[in-house]
Every structure is written in C-alpha cells, then in structure tokens.
Coordinates of C-alpha atoms in Angstrom, one line a residue:
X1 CA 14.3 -4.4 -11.6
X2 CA 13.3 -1.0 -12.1
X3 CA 15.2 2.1 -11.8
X4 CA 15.0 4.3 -8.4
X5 CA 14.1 7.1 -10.4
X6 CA 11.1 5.8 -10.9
X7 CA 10.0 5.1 -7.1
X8 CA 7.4 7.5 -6.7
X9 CA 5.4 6.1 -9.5
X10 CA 5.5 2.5 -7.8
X11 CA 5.3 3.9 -5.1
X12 CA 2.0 5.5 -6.5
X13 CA 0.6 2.3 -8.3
X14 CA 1.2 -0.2 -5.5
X15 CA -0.1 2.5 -2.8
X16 CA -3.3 2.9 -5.1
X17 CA -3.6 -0.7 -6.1
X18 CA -4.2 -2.1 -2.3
X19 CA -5.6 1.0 -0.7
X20 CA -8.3 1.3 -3.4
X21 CA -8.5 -2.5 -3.5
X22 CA -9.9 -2.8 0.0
X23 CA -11.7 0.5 0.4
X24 CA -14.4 -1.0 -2.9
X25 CA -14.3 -3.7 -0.6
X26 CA -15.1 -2.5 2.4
X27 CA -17.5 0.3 1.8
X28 CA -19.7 -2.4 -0.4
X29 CA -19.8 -4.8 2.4
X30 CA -20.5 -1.8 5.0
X31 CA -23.2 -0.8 2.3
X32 CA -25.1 -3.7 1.5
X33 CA -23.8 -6.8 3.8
X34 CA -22.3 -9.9 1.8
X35 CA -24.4 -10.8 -1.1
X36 CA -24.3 -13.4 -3.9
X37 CA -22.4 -11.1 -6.3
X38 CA -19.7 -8.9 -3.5
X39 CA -16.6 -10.2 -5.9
X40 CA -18.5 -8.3 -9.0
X41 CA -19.5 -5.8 -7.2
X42 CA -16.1 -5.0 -5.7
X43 CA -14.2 -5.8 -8.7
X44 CA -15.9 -3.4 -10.9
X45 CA -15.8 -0.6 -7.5
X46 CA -11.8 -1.4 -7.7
X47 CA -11.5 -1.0 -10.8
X48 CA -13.0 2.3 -11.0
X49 CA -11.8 3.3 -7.9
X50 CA -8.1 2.7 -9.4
X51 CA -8.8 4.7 -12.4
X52 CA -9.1 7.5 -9.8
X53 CA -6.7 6.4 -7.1
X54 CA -3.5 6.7 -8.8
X55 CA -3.5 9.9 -10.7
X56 CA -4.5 11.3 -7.2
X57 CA -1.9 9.2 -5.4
X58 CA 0.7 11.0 -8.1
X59 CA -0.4 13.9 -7.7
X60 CA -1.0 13.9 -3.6
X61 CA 1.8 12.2 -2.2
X62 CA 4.7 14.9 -2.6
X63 CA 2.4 17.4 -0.9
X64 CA 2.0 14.9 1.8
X65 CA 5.5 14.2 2.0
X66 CA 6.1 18.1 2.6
X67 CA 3.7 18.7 5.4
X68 CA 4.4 15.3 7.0
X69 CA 8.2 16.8 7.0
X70 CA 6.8 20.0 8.4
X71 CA 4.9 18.7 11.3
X72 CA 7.3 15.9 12.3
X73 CA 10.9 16.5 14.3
X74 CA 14.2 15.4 12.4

C-alpha cells in the first residue's frame, strides 16, 4: 500500500489517468465519427493528453479544493 502522505499525488495520477483517458476519446469520436484507426488515434491523444493532465491536475487541485471549501456550507 502506499502511504497517506502521498494521496494527493494518486489522487492526481488516477484523476488524470481516466479523465484524460475519455476526454481523447470522446473529442476524436465527436471530431471525426468512428473510423478504422479510433484506438490509435485515441491512444496516442491519451497519451499526450496525460503528459499534460497530471502536472496540471498537481498543480490545480489544491486551488480547487480551497474555493470549493469557500463556496460550499460546513
């Protein structure tokens, strides 16, 4: 297992993993409809879309954890 100190950064790679995993999906499919080559297409878009997503997902999540806290009742 690994330590709770370390929860944001799962909490960062499994957050960007799936949310950048079906966004190349989607936005492909939305793009250009479901062609002969979609899983290449989407796994090179994930891949690259990863790259990007969890640096930002690092970097993002404690400010949205402060405003959420801000705009929602205890």
């Amino acid at each position: 297992m690994i330590s709770a100190r370390y929860r944001a950064i799962v909490f960062a790679f499994f957050m960007a993993l799936f949310m950048s995993g079906f966004m190349s999906l989607v936005i492909p499919i939305f793009n250009v409809g479901i062609i002969d080559t979609i899983i290449s297409v989407w796994l090179k878009a994930w891949i690259f879309a990863f790259c990007i997503a969890f640096p930002t997902v690092t970097f993002v999540a404690p400010m949205v954890d402060k405003l959420t806290a801000k705009l929602v009742r205890p």
